[in-house]
Amino acid sequence: MSNNKEYLFKFLTALSVLGLLVGSWGVFQIMAYGKNATALGSYVTWGLWVAVYLFFLGLTAGAFLITILTYVFRVKIFAPVGPLSAFTVLVALTCEVIIISFDLGHMFRVYRFLLTPSFTSMITWMVVFTNAMLVIYVLECYFLLRGNFVLWSKEPNRPGQSIYRFLTFGKKDYSDADQESDHRRVHTISLLSLPVGLIFYGVNGAIFAILLNRPLWNGALTPLIFIVTALLSGGALITFLTYVFRIDDKLVHYLGHVIRFLLAVFLLLEGFQFFVGYMTGVVAEITSLNIIAFGPYWWVFWVFHVFLGSFIPLYLLVRHHASPGAVALACFLIVLTFIAVRLNMVIPDQAVYKLEGLEATFYHARLRTAEYFPNPTEWLVSVWVFSLGMLAFLLGSRWLPLIVAGKGEAAHV
């Protein structure tokens, strides 16, 4: 079994490195030519990268919820995956920042958000709370793992001992009092992360919901759907990782019930969105919904989202909820196909001309809407970011005491 895990680790690491190498061409293109290297235009201004950003946003939310339940509300059943969840939030947040920086076109101008902020802009608040979340989870991860850094720095045959010694910042002993002190710090940091995190996710939903000329986005359901979908995809990832690392099969079973509930709620909200949209009679909204369900990329919705990402997982979670393997497979399918949900969230509402006859006024590839499809540069940059995130997570799971720190964690929660 250990040999199989080692082979899998090496395979995924090699795949990540290959993805970084292949995707680096796309990164070069966007660095050299900005958004001119993409298929985006005057009307479809948010494309694949915003969908990928929302995908990573979802992954952070589920892991964020686990850390809150563990270190704020002291739910002991989640304690074994507490450190792993905190690290997952950190990796996914980093990937979010990178992919949305590429979407700026001139990513090196990001400092202007800090020097000349506009506090009436939701994007300014998104930048503020994204950075706040990064700082919070760097500190939380460090204090969760510091005790093991000290122990590992004193093991003479431990690979990477010099790195662990550096991460202790000169601390040579770790007493029970130190452990209690660090857990109090984690509790305090987690308390702070609760309002910061809720505002962070709410602001991301509000960026879409306040746009009046986007009827599919502009509604009270949008922030709620944002929160539920984020918890669903992120929770599914944590459940899958709990199974992969063999942390606790009972926890997998318990999380499976939570994921089943979230999936059912999401499908219900999505059904309401379609029902309300069609009943309003607003042409732009109906056209957007038709593009999702019956447009040229109907298979993204029906095959990847409805069938592979919803029907099969729901079936597994209902009929085989007692099997940790079946629950893990269901969660893997949810995570794997969730980019389809994000693409259908971002693109179709931009694919509708908001002024009748606008499409016939001028003709240019960058003035088309329904014809938008991510070009190779957009895909390569996305592959690069996904590969970077996977490599960071793989190396973290191998070289950081994420699993070890979770063992016995319940006694301190």
Coordinates of C-alpha atoms in Angstrom, one line a residue:
M1 CA 0.0 0.0 0.0
S2 CA 2.9 2.4 0.9
N3 CA 4.5 1.6 -2.4
N4 CA 1.3 2.5 -4.3
K5 CA 1.1 5.8 -2.4
E6 CA 4.8 6.5 -3.3
Y7 CA 4.2 5.8 -7.0
L8 CA 1.1 8.0 -6.9
F9 CA 3.0 10.8 -5.2
K10 CA 5.8 10.7 -7.8
F11 CA 3.3 10.5 -10.7
L12 CA 1.3 13.5 -9.5
T13 CA 4.5 15.4 -8.8
A14 CA 5.8 14.7 -12.3
L15 CA 2.4 15.6 -13.7
S16 CA 2.5 18.9 -11.8
V17 CA 6.0 19.8 -13.0
L18 CA 5.0 18.9 -16.6
G19 CA 2.0 21.2 -16.2
L20 CA 4.2 24.0 -15.0
L21 CA 6.5 23.5 -18.0
V22 CA 3.8 23.4 -20.6
G23 CA 1.8 26.2 -19.0
S24 CA 4.8 28.5 -18.8
W25 CA 4.3 29.3 -22.5
G26 CA 0.9 30.8 -21.7
V27 CA 2.4 32.7 -18.7
F28 CA 5.0 34.2 -21.0
Q29 CA 2.3 35.2 -23.5
I30 CA 0.2 37.0 -20.9
M31 CA 3.3 38.7 -19.4
A32 CA 4.4 39.9 -22.9
Y33 CA 1.1 40.8 -24.5
G34 CA -1.4 41.2 -21.7
K35 CA -5.0 40.4 -22.5
N36 CA -4.2 40.7 -26.2
A37 CA -3.1 37.1 -25.9
T38 CA -6.6 36.0 -24.8
A39 CA -9.9 35.5 -26.6
L40 CA -11.6 38.0 -24.4
G41 CA -13.2 41.1 -25.9
S42 CA -15.2 44.2 -25.3
Y43 CA -18.4 42.4 -24.2
V44 CA -17.1 39.2 -22.7
T45 CA -14.5 40.6 -20.4
W46 CA -14.5 37.9 -17.8
G47 CA -13.7 34.4 -19.0
L48 CA -12.0 31.2 -18.0
W49 CA -9.7 32.8 -15.5
V50 CA -12.5 34.3 -13.5
A51 CA -14.2 30.9 -13.5
V52 CA -11.0 29.3 -12.2
Y53 CA -10.8 32.0 -9.6
L54 CA -14.3 31.1 -8.4
F55 CA -13.3 27.4 -8.5
F56 CA -10.5 28.0 -6.1
L57 CA -12.7 30.3 -4.0
G58 CA -15.0 27.4 -3.5
L59 CA -12.2 25.1 -2.4
T60 CA -11.2 27.6 0.3
A61 CA -14.7 27.9 1.6
G62 CA -15.2 24.3 2.5
A63 CA -11.8 24.1 4.2
F64 CA -12.5 27.4 5.9
L65 CA -15.7 26.0 7.4
I66 CA -13.8 23.0 8.8
T67 CA -11.2 25.2 10.5
I68 CA -14.0 27.4 12.0
L69 CA -15.9 24.4 13.3
T70 CA -12.7 22.9 14.7
Y71 CA -10.9 25.9 16.3
V72 CA -13.8 28.3 17.0
F73 CA -16.8 26.0 17.9
R74 CA -14.5 23.2 19.0
V75 CA -16.2 20.4 17.1
K76 CA -13.8 17.5 18.0
I77 CA -14.8 15.2 15.1
F78 CA -13.1 17.6 12.6
A79 CA -9.9 18.0 14.7
P80 CA -7.9 15.3 12.7
V81 CA -8.3 17.4 9.5
G82 CA -7.9 20.8 11.1
P83 CA -4.2 21.4 10.0
L84 CA -4.9 19.9 6.6
S85 CA -7.9 22.2 6.1
A86 CA -5.9 25.3 7.1
F87 CA -3.2 24.4 4.6
T88 CA -5.8 23.8 1.9
V89 CA -7.2 27.3 2.5
L90 CA -3.7 28.8 2.2
V91 CA -2.8 27.0 -1.1
A92 CA -6.2 27.7 -2.7
L93 CA -6.1 31.3 -1.7
T94 CA -2.6 31.7 -3.2
C95 CA -3.9 30.2 -6.5
E96 CA -6.9 32.6 -6.4
V97 CA -4.6 35.6 -6.1
I98 CA -2.3 34.4 -8.9
I99 CA -5.1 33.6 -11.5
I100 CA -7.0 36.8 -10.8
S101 CA -3.8 38.8 -11.1
F102 CA -3.3 37.4 -14.6
D103 CA -6.8 38.5 -15.4
L104 CA -5.9 42.1 -14.6
G105 CA -4.0 42.2 -17.9
H106 CA -1.3 44.3 -16.3
M107 CA -0.7 42.3 -13.1
F108 CA 2.2 44.4 -12.0
R109 CA -0.2 47.3 -11.5
V110 CA -1.9 45.4 -8.6
Y111 CA -0.1 47.7 -6.1
R112 CA -2.4 50.5 -7.2
F113 CA -5.2 48.8 -5.4
L114 CA -3.3 49.5 -2.2
L115 CA -1.9 53.0 -3.0
T116 CA -5.1 54.4 -4.5
P117 CA -8.0 52.4 -3.1
S118 CA -11.7 53.2 -3.9
F119 CA -13.6 52.2 -0.9
T120 CA -16.9 52.3 -2.8
S121 CA -15.7 49.5 -5.0
M122 CA -16.4 45.9 -4.2
I123 CA -13.1 44.8 -5.9
T124 CA -11.1 47.0 -3.5
W125 CA -12.7 45.2 -0.5
M126 CA -12.1 41.9 -2.2
V127 CA -8.3 42.8 -2.4
V128 CA -8.3 43.9 1.3
F129 CA -10.0 40.8 2.6
T130 CA -8.1 38.4 0.4
N131 CA -4.8 39.7 1.8
A132 CA -6.3 39.6 5.3
M133 CA -7.2 35.9 4.8
L134 CA -3.7 35.1 3.5
V135 CA -2.1 36.7 6.6
I136 CA -4.6 34.9 8.9
Y137 CA -4.0 31.5 7.4
V138 CA -0.2 31.8 7.2
L139 CA -0.2 32.5 11.0
E140 CA -2.8 29.7 11.7
C141 CA -0.8 27.1 9.8
Y142 CA 2.4 28.1 11.5
F143 CA 1.1 27.9 15.0
L144 CA -0.7 24.6 14.3
L145 CA 2.6 23.1 13.0
R146 CA 5.2 24.8 15.1
G147 CA 5.4 22.0 17.7
N148 CA 6.2 19.4 15.1
F149 CA 8.7 21.7 13.4
V150 CA 10.6 21.8 16.8
L151 CA 10.4 18.0 17.2
W152 CA 11.5 17.3 13.6
S153 CA 14.4 19.8 13.8
K154 CA 15.9 17.7 16.5
E155 CA 15.7 14.3 14.6
P156 CA 19.2 13.7 13.2
N157 CA 18.1 11.6 10.3
R158 CA 15.1 13.6 9.3
P159 CA 15.3 14.9 5.7
G160 CA 15.1 18.7 5.5
Q161 CA 16.1 19.1 9.1
S162 CA 17.8 22.5 8.3
I163 CA 14.5 23.8 6.9
Y164 CA 12.6 22.7 10.1
R165 CA 15.3 24.3 12.2
F166 CA 14.8 27.6 10.3
L167 CA 11.0 27.4 10.7
T168 CA 11.4 27.1 14.5
F169 CA 13.0 30.6 14.5
G170 CA 15.5 29.5 17.1
K171 CA 13.1 27.6 19.4
K172 CA 14.7 24.4 20.6
D173 CA 12.2 23.1 23.1
Y174 CA 8.4 22.7 22.9
S175 CA 6.7 22.2 26.3
D176 CA 3.1 21.5 27.1
A177 CA 2.7 25.1 28.1
D178 CA 4.0 26.1 24.6
Q179 CA 1.4 23.8 23.0
E180 CA -1.4 25.3 25.0
S181 CA -0.2 28.8 24.2
D182 CA -0.1 28.0 20.4
H183 CA -3.6 26.5 20.5
R184 CA -4.9 29.7 22.3
R185 CA -3.3 31.7 19.5
V186 CA -5.0 29.4 16.9
H187 CA -8.3 29.9 18.6
T188 CA -7.9 33.7 18.6
I189 CA -6.8 33.8 15.0
S190 CA -9.8 31.6 14.0
L191 CA -12.2 33.9 15.9
L192 CA -10.8 36.7 13.8
S193 CA -11.1 34.7 10.6
L194 CA -14.8 34.1 11.1
P195 CA -16.0 37.7 10.4
V196 CA -13.2 38.3 7.9
G197 CA -14.0 35.1 6.0
L198 CA -17.7 35.7 5.9
I199 CA -17.2 39.2 4.6
F200 CA -14.6 37.9 2.1
Y201 CA -17.1 35.4 0.6
G202 CA -19.9 37.8 0.7
V203 CA -18.0 40.5 -1.1
N204 CA -17.1 38.0 -3.9
G205 CA -20.8 37.3 -4.3
A206 CA -21.7 40.9 -4.2
I207 CA -19.3 41.8 -7.0
F208 CA -21.7 39.8 -9.3
A209 CA -25.0 40.5 -7.6
I210 CA -24.8 44.3 -7.8
L211 CA -24.3 44.5 -11.6
L212 CA -27.7 45.7 -12.8
N213 CA -27.1 45.0 -16.5
R214 CA -26.4 41.3 -15.7
P215 CA -29.9 39.9 -14.9
L216 CA -28.6 36.4 -14.3
W217 CA -26.2 37.7 -11.7
N218 CA -28.2 40.6 -10.3
G219 CA -30.4 39.0 -7.6
A220 CA -30.7 38.1 -4.0
L221 CA -30.1 34.4 -4.8
T222 CA -26.6 35.1 -6.1
P223 CA -24.7 35.6 -2.8
L224 CA -26.5 32.6 -1.3
I225 CA -25.7 30.4 -4.3
F226 CA -22.1 31.6 -4.0
I227 CA -21.9 30.5 -0.4
V228 CA -23.6 27.1 -0.9
T229 CA -21.6 26.2 -4.0
A230 CA -18.3 27.2 -2.2
L231 CA -19.1 25.1 0.8
L232 CA -20.1 22.2 -1.5
S233 CA -17.0 22.1 -3.6
G234 CA -14.6 22.9 -0.7
G235 CA -16.3 20.4 1.6
A236 CA -16.1 17.7 -1.1
L237 CA -12.4 18.3 -1.5
I238 CA -11.7 18.0 2.3
T239 CA -13.8 14.8 2.4
F240 CA -11.9 13.3 -0.5
L241 CA -8.5 14.2 1.1
T242 CA -9.7 12.7 4.4
Y243 CA -10.2 9.4 2.6
V244 CA -7.0 9.6 0.6
F245 CA -4.8 10.2 3.6
R246 CA -6.7 7.6 5.6
I247 CA -7.3 10.0 8.5
D248 CA -10.7 8.7 9.7
D249 CA -13.3 6.7 7.8
K250 CA -16.0 7.7 10.3
L251 CA -15.3 11.3 9.5
V252 CA -15.6 10.5 5.8
H253 CA -19.0 9.0 6.5
Y254 CA -20.1 12.0 8.5
L255 CA -18.9 14.5 5.9
G256 CA -20.7 12.5 3.3
H257 CA -24.0 13.4 4.9
V258 CA -23.0 17.1 4.9
I259 CA -22.0 17.0 1.3
R260 CA -25.2 15.2 0.3
F261 CA -27.2 17.9 2.1
L262 CA -25.2 20.8 0.4
L263 CA -25.6 19.2 -3.0
A264 CA -29.3 18.9 -2.6
V265 CA -29.6 22.5 -1.4
F266 CA -27.5 23.7 -4.3
L267 CA -29.6 21.8 -6.9
L268 CA -32.7 23.3 -5.3
L269 CA -31.3 26.8 -5.5
E270 CA -30.2 26.2 -9.1
G271 CA -33.7 25.0 -9.9
F272 CA -35.2 28.2 -8.3
Q273 CA -32.8 30.3 -10.4
F274 CA -34.0 28.7 -13.6
F275 CA -37.7 28.9 -12.6
V276 CA -37.6 32.5 -11.5
G277 CA -35.5 33.5 -14.5
Y278 CA -38.0 32.0 -17.0
M279 CA -41.0 33.3 -15.1
T280 CA -39.7 36.9 -15.1
G281 CA -40.0 37.1 -18.8
V282 CA -36.9 39.3 -19.0
V283 CA -35.5 38.5 -22.5
A284 CA -31.8 38.9 -21.5
E285 CA -32.2 36.5 -18.6
I286 CA -34.1 33.9 -20.5
T287 CA -31.5 34.1 -23.3
S288 CA -28.7 33.6 -20.8
L289 CA -30.5 30.5 -19.3
N290 CA -31.1 29.1 -22.8
I291 CA -27.4 29.5 -23.6
I292 CA -26.6 27.4 -20.5
A293 CA -29.1 24.7 -21.1
F294 CA -29.4 24.6 -24.9
G295 CA -26.6 26.7 -26.3
P296 CA -23.5 25.5 -28.2
Y297 CA -21.9 24.3 -25.0
W298 CA -25.0 22.6 -23.6
W299 CA -22.9 19.5 -22.8
V300 CA -21.0 21.5 -20.1
F301 CA -24.2 21.9 -18.2
W302 CA -26.0 18.5 -18.9
V303 CA -23.0 16.1 -19.1
F304 CA -20.4 17.6 -16.8
H305 CA -22.5 19.4 -14.2
V306 CA -25.9 17.6 -14.1
F307 CA -24.8 14.0 -14.9
L308 CA -21.2 13.6 -13.8
G309 CA -21.2 16.4 -11.1
S310 CA -24.7 16.0 -9.6
F311 CA -26.7 12.9 -10.5
I312 CA -23.9 10.3 -10.0
P313 CA -22.6 11.9 -6.8
L314 CA -26.1 12.2 -5.4
Y315 CA -26.8 8.6 -6.2
L316 CA -23.6 7.4 -4.5
L317 CA -24.2 9.6 -1.5
V318 CA -27.8 8.3 -1.1
R319 CA -27.4 4.6 -2.0
H320 CA -23.8 3.9 -0.8
H321 CA -23.4 6.5 2.0
A322 CA -22.0 3.7 4.3
S323 CA -19.0 3.1 2.0
P324 CA -16.1 5.6 2.5
G325 CA -14.8 4.7 -1.0
A326 CA -18.2 5.6 -2.6
V327 CA -18.4 8.8 -0.7
A328 CA -14.8 9.7 -1.7
L329 CA -15.6 9.0 -5.4
A330 CA -18.7 11.2 -5.2
C331 CA -16.7 14.0 -3.7
F332 CA -14.0 13.6 -6.3
L333 CA -16.5 13.9 -9.1
I334 CA -18.0 17.0 -7.5
V335 CA -14.6 18.7 -7.3
L336 CA -13.5 17.5 -10.8
T337 CA -16.6 18.8 -12.6
F338 CA -17.2 22.0 -10.5
I339 CA -15.3 24.1 -13.0
A340 CA -18.4 23.6 -15.3
V341 CA -20.6 25.3 -12.6
R342 CA -18.2 28.2 -12.5
L343 CA -18.0 28.5 -16.3
N344 CA -21.8 28.6 -16.5
M345 CA -21.9 31.2 -13.8
V346 CA -19.5 33.6 -15.5
I347 CA -19.8 33.4 -19.3
P348 CA -23.5 32.9 -20.4
D349 CA -24.7 36.2 -18.9
Q350 CA -22.0 38.1 -20.8
A351 CA -22.9 36.2 -24.0
V352 CA -26.1 38.2 -24.4
Y353 CA -26.1 41.6 -26.1
K354 CA -27.7 44.1 -23.8
L355 CA -28.8 46.4 -26.6
E356 CA -30.9 45.1 -29.5
G357 CA -29.0 45.4 -32.8
L358 CA -25.6 45.9 -31.1
E359 CA -24.2 42.7 -32.7
A360 CA -24.9 44.2 -36.2
T361 CA -23.3 47.6 -35.6
F362 CA -19.7 46.5 -35.9
Y363 CA -18.2 43.2 -36.6
H364 CA -15.0 42.0 -35.0
A365 CA -13.9 38.8 -33.3
R366 CA -13.6 40.8 -30.0
L367 CA -17.1 42.1 -30.4
R368 CA -18.6 38.7 -30.5
T369 CA -20.2 37.1 -27.4
A370 CA -21.7 33.7 -28.0
E371 CA -18.6 32.7 -30.0
Y372 CA -16.3 33.2 -27.0
F373 CA -14.2 30.1 -26.2
P374 CA -11.0 30.2 -24.1
N375 CA -8.0 30.2 -26.4
P376 CA -4.8 28.1 -25.9
T377 CA -3.1 30.9 -23.8
E378 CA -6.0 31.0 -21.4
W379 CA -6.0 27.2 -21.0
L380 CA -2.2 27.1 -20.6
V381 CA -2.2 29.7 -17.9
S382 CA -5.0 27.8 -16.1
V383 CA -3.0 24.6 -16.4
W384 CA 0.0 26.4 -14.9
V385 CA -1.9 27.7 -11.9
F386 CA -3.6 24.3 -11.3
S387 CA -0.2 22.6 -11.5
L388 CA 1.4 25.1 -9.2
G389 CA -1.4 24.5 -6.6
M390 CA -1.2 20.7 -6.9
L391 CA 2.6 20.8 -6.6
A392 CA 2.4 23.0 -3.5
F393 CA -0.2 20.7 -1.9
L394 CA 1.8 17.6 -2.7
L395 CA 5.0 19.0 -1.3
G396 CA 3.2 20.3 1.7
S397 CA 1.6 17.0 2.4
R398 CA 5.0 15.3 2.1
W399 CA 7.3 17.8 3.9
L400 CA 4.9 19.5 6.4
P401 CA 3.5 17.7 9.4
L402 CA -0.1 18.2 8.3
I403 CA -1.3 14.7 9.1
V404 CA 0.9 14.2 12.1
A405 CA -0.3 17.5 13.6
G406 CA -3.9 16.3 13.3
K407 CA -3.4 13.2 15.3
G408 CA -4.3 13.9 18.9
E409 CA -5.6 17.3 18.0
A410 CA -9.0 16.6 19.5
A411 CA -7.5 16.7 23.0
H412 CA -6.6 20.3 22.5
V413 CA -9.8 21.5 20.7

